[in-house]
Short mmCIF file of C-alpha atoms in Angstrom, two decimals:
data_model
loop_
_atom_site.label_atom_id
_atom_site.label_comp_id
_atom_site.label_asym_id
_atom_site.label_seq_id
_atom_site.Cartn_x
_atom_site.Cartn_y
_atom_site.Cartn_z
CA MET M 1 -11.26 -7.02 -17.31
CA ALA M 2 -10.28 -5.64 -13.94
CA THR M 3 -6.86 -4.23 -13.10
CA LEU M 4 -5.08 -4.71 -9.77
CA LEU M 5 -2.26 -2.34 -8.84
CA HIS M 6 0.08 -4.22 -6.48
CA LEU M 7 2.77 -2.38 -4.51
CA ASP M 8 5.34 -3.95 -2.19
CA SER M 9 7.73 -1.93 -0.05
CA SER M 10 9.44 -4.38 2.29
CA VAL M 11 13.24 -4.34 2.17
CA PHE M 12 13.22 -8.12 2.64
CA PRO M 13 12.61 -10.45 -0.32
CA GLY M 14 10.08 -13.22 -0.73
CA SER M 15 9.13 -15.32 2.28
CA ALA M 16 11.59 -13.38 4.46
CA SER M 17 9.02 -10.59 4.42
CA ALA M 18 5.74 -10.94 6.31
CA SER M 19 4.02 -8.30 4.21
CA ARG M 20 5.19 -9.80 0.91
CA THR M 21 4.00 -13.25 1.98
CA VAL M 22 0.52 -11.91 2.63
CA THR M 23 0.31 -9.70 -0.48
CA ASP M 24 1.47 -12.69 -2.54
CA THR M 25 -1.38 -14.77 -1.10
CA PHE M 26 -3.85 -11.99 -1.92
CA ARG M 27 -2.54 -11.60 -5.45
CA LYS M 28 -2.61 -15.34 -6.19
CA ALA M 29 -6.20 -15.59 -4.97
CA TRP M 30 -7.11 -12.56 -7.09
CA GLU M 31 -5.50 -14.08 -10.20
CA GLU M 32 -7.15 -17.45 -9.62
CA GLN M 33 -10.54 -15.77 -9.47
CA HIS M 34 -9.80 -13.38 -12.32
CA PRO M 35 -7.23 -14.98 -14.66
CA GLU M 36 -8.13 -12.69 -17.55
CA GLY M 37 -7.42 -9.57 -15.49
CA THR M 38 -4.34 -7.36 -15.39
CA VAL M 39 -1.87 -6.91 -12.53
CA ILE M 40 0.43 -3.89 -12.48
CA TYR M 41 3.26 -4.57 -10.06
CA ARG M 42 5.73 -2.19 -8.47
CA ASP M 43 8.43 -3.31 -6.06
CA LEU M 44 9.23 -0.02 -4.39
CA ALA M 45 12.21 -1.47 -2.52
CA ALA M 46 13.90 -2.87 -5.62
CA ASN M 47 12.88 0.00 -7.91
CA PRO M 48 12.04 3.05 -5.80
CA VAL M 49 10.28 6.01 -7.33
CA PRO M 50 11.97 9.40 -6.90
CA HIS M 51 11.20 11.38 -3.78
CA LEU M 52 9.09 14.42 -4.52
CA ASP M 53 11.27 17.45 -5.20
CA GLY M 54 10.63 21.13 -5.69
CA ALA M 55 10.19 20.84 -9.45
CA GLY M 56 7.57 18.10 -9.19
CA ALA M 57 5.73 19.75 -6.33
CA SER M 58 5.57 23.23 -7.87
CA ALA M 59 4.56 21.85 -11.28
CA ALA M 60 1.29 20.57 -9.83
CA PHE M 61 0.26 24.16 -9.03
CA ALA M 62 1.40 25.79 -12.27
CA ASP M 63 -0.02 26.00 -15.76
CA PRO M 64 1.70 23.27 -17.81
CA ALA M 65 2.40 25.88 -20.48
CA THR M 66 4.67 27.66 -18.01
CA HIS M 67 6.59 24.59 -16.83
CA THR M 68 10.36 24.71 -16.97
CA PRO M 69 12.05 21.67 -18.53
CA GLU M 70 12.77 20.42 -15.00
CA GLN M 71 9.15 20.84 -13.94
CA ALA M 72 7.86 19.16 -17.10
CA ALA M 73 10.10 16.13 -16.63
CA ALA M 74 9.29 15.74 -12.94
CA TYR M 75 5.56 16.21 -13.49
CA ALA M 76 5.53 13.67 -16.32
CA GLU M 77 6.86 11.06 -13.89
CA ARG M 78 4.16 11.98 -11.38
CA ILE M 79 1.43 11.65 -14.00
CA LYS M 80 2.72 8.24 -15.05
CA LEU M 81 2.26 6.99 -11.48
CA VAL M 82 -1.08 8.75 -11.12
CA GLU M 83 -2.42 7.17 -14.30
CA GLU M 84 -1.44 3.71 -13.03
CA LEU M 85 -3.44 4.41 -9.90
CA GLU M 86 -6.41 5.85 -11.81
CA GLN M 87 -6.55 2.82 -14.13
CA ALA M 88 -6.67 0.37 -11.21
CA ASP M 89 -9.98 -1.19 -10.21
CA ALA M 90 -8.37 -2.26 -6.93
CA VAL M 91 -5.08 -1.59 -5.14
CA LEU M 92 -2.96 -3.87 -2.95
CA ILE M 93 -0.21 -2.34 -0.78
CA GLY M 94 2.40 -4.06 1.36
CA ALA M 95 3.20 -1.59 4.15
CA PRO M 96 5.47 -3.01 6.86
CA MET M 97 6.12 -0.89 9.92
CA TYR M 98 9.67 0.48 10.12
CA ASN M 99 10.44 2.68 13.14
CA PHE M 100 6.73 3.09 13.84
CA THR M 101 5.78 4.23 10.32
CA ILE M 102 5.84 3.21 6.65
CA PRO M 103 8.99 2.69 4.53
CA SER M 104 10.27 5.89 2.93
CA THR M 105 9.88 4.28 -0.50
CA LEU M 106 6.13 3.94 0.05
CA LYS M 107 5.93 7.50 1.36
CA ALA M 108 7.71 8.65 -1.81
CA TRP M 109 5.09 6.92 -3.96
CA LEU M 110 2.28 8.46 -1.94
CA ASP M 111 3.79 11.93 -2.23
CA GLN M 112 4.03 11.51 -6.00
CA VAL M 113 0.44 10.36 -6.58
CA ILE M 114 -1.32 12.79 -4.23
CA ILE M 115 -2.15 15.79 -6.41
CA MET M 116 -4.69 18.31 -5.17
CA GLY M 117 -7.43 18.88 -7.71
CA ARG M 118 -6.83 15.52 -9.35
CA THR M 119 -6.41 12.51 -7.07
CA ALA M 120 -6.98 14.51 -3.88
CA GLY M 121 -9.98 16.63 -2.98
CA GLU M 122 -13.72 16.57 -3.58
CA THR M 123 -13.37 15.56 -7.23
CA SER M 124 -10.76 12.84 -6.66
CA THR M 125 -10.28 10.67 -9.72
CA VAL M 126 -9.70 7.63 -7.50
CA LYS M 127 -12.59 8.16 -5.10
CA GLY M 128 -14.16 4.87 -4.05
CA THR M 129 -11.37 2.67 -5.39
CA PRO M 130 -10.85 -0.23 -2.95
CA VAL M 131 -7.40 -0.49 -1.35
CA THR M 132 -6.19 -3.44 0.71
CA VAL M 133 -3.19 -2.58 2.89
CA VAL M 134 -1.07 -5.29 4.52
CA ALA M 135 0.26 -3.45 7.57
CA SER M 136 2.70 -5.93 9.10
CA ARG M 137 4.64 -5.12 12.26
CA GLY M 138 7.16 -6.81 14.54
CA GLY M 139 5.19 -6.16 17.72
CA SER M 140 1.61 -5.27 18.52
CA TYR M 141 0.18 -1.76 18.39
CA ALA M 142 -3.45 -2.76 18.71
CA PRO M 143 -5.87 -0.77 20.89
CA GLY M 144 -5.18 -1.45 24.55
CA THR M 145 -1.56 -2.49 24.07
CA PRO M 146 1.32 -0.51 25.64
CA ARG M 147 2.45 0.78 22.24
CA GLU M 148 -0.95 1.75 20.88
CA GLY M 149 0.15 5.38 20.74
CA PHE M 150 3.04 4.53 18.41
CA GLU M 151 0.82 3.21 15.60
CA TYR M 152 1.60 5.52 12.68
CA VAL M 153 1.04 3.13 9.78
CA GLN M 154 -2.72 2.65 9.71
CA ASN M 155 -3.29 6.19 10.97
CA LEU M 156 -1.10 7.71 8.25
CA ILE M 157 -2.32 5.57 5.37
CA GLY M 158 -5.93 5.99 6.44
CA ALA M 159 -5.55 9.77 6.55
CA LEU M 160 -3.90 9.93 3.13
CA LEU M 161 -5.81 7.35 1.12
CA SER M 162 -9.21 7.55 2.79
CA ASP M 163 -9.49 11.15 3.93
CA MET M 164 -7.52 12.89 1.17
CA LEU M 165 -8.11 10.62 -1.82
CA GLY M 166 -11.51 9.22 -0.88
CA MET M 167 -10.44 5.63 -1.45
CA ASP M 168 -12.06 2.66 0.31
CA VAL M 169 -9.28 1.40 2.59
CA ASP M 170 -9.20 -2.02 4.27
CA PHE M 171 -6.36 -3.35 6.44
CA ILE M 172 -4.86 -6.78 7.04
CA VAL M 173 -2.54 -6.65 10.07
CA PRO M 174 -0.07 -9.51 10.65
CA GLU M 175 1.62 -8.64 13.93
CA LEU M 176 4.29 -9.93 16.30
CA THR M 177 6.37 -10.93 13.27
CA LEU M 178 9.61 -10.68 15.28
CA ALA M 179 8.52 -13.27 17.85
CA HIS M 180 10.48 -16.09 16.19
CA SER M 181 13.72 -14.10 15.99
CA ASN M 182 13.59 -12.12 19.24
CA PRO M 183 14.21 -14.29 22.35
CA ALA M 184 12.42 -11.74 24.52
CA MET M 185 9.25 -12.40 22.53
CA ALA M 186 9.44 -16.20 22.57
CA GLU M 187 6.29 -16.59 24.66
CA LEU M 188 4.38 -14.67 21.99
CA ILE M 189 5.16 -17.16 19.21
CA PRO M 190 1.72 -18.84 19.39
CA LEU M 191 0.04 -15.45 19.05
CA ALA M 192 2.35 -14.55 16.18
CA GLU M 193 1.53 -17.76 14.35
CA ALA M 194 -2.19 -17.21 14.89
CA SER M 195 -1.88 -13.65 13.56
CA ARG M 196 0.02 -14.86 10.50
CA GLU M 197 -2.55 -17.56 9.76
CA LYS M 198 -5.40 -15.09 10.12
CA ALA M 199 -3.66 -12.63 7.82
CA LEU M 200 -3.17 -15.27 5.12
CA ASN M 201 -6.78 -16.41 5.40
CA ASP M 202 -8.00 -12.82 5.30
CA ALA M 203 -5.87 -12.11 2.23
CA ALA M 204 -7.35 -15.02 0.31
CA SER M 205 -10.94 -14.32 1.32
CA LYS M 206 -10.73 -10.57 0.82
CA ALA M 207 -9.22 -11.03 -2.65
CA LYS M 208 -12.06 -13.30 -3.70
CA THR M 209 -14.67 -10.95 -2.31
CA LEU M 210 -13.04 -7.97 -3.99
CA VAL M 211 -12.97 -9.69 -7.38
CA GLN M 212 -16.71 -10.29 -7.10
CA ARG M 213 -17.29 -6.68 -6.05
CA VAL M 214 -15.25 -5.27 -8.92
CA ALA M 215 -16.91 -7.59 -11.43
CA ALA M 216 -20.35 -6.49 -10.28
CA ALA M 217 -19.54 -2.79 -10.46
#
């Protein structure tokens, strides 16, 4: 039975969040195709993980036998998150763009699970694991747009998960999500609706395809 690790990080609940709406569609399609599977869910906005501190960071480079009580406690929390990631056959991440980059809660999770010599590096324990990232954003940062140079969500996540951890990263990008609420973007509403519809369709189809891929592995 396959395990899906599902992370949301939007500060907005339910349908008020574009990324949550799309990750919910993905997850439902996954569960319909694989009802006997397991879903591990973390809402990083409602229940944030601790930001990486000196004790947790230094513990990763020290012999566990030499850990101080503070290092041992911090590292144990890191390993708990790492083991969730290692046990996952597939990962789903909601990553809305806030101020050109990812929410700090998602960055905190990433900092906790990236451990050189374990999840990161040539012998990564999560190498090849498929990750679907829903990278929603209020405007458009696609190639050729005026704000292309401000796209720090896909670039950052790709560098961390693909380059450092060796994971197989795929993006779904619902954009122009502020068109309905920002009068200056009113003329972009049709494009926003088309982007949303495509994202929902992609979520459903990618989930089904991924279930088949995981089952065949």
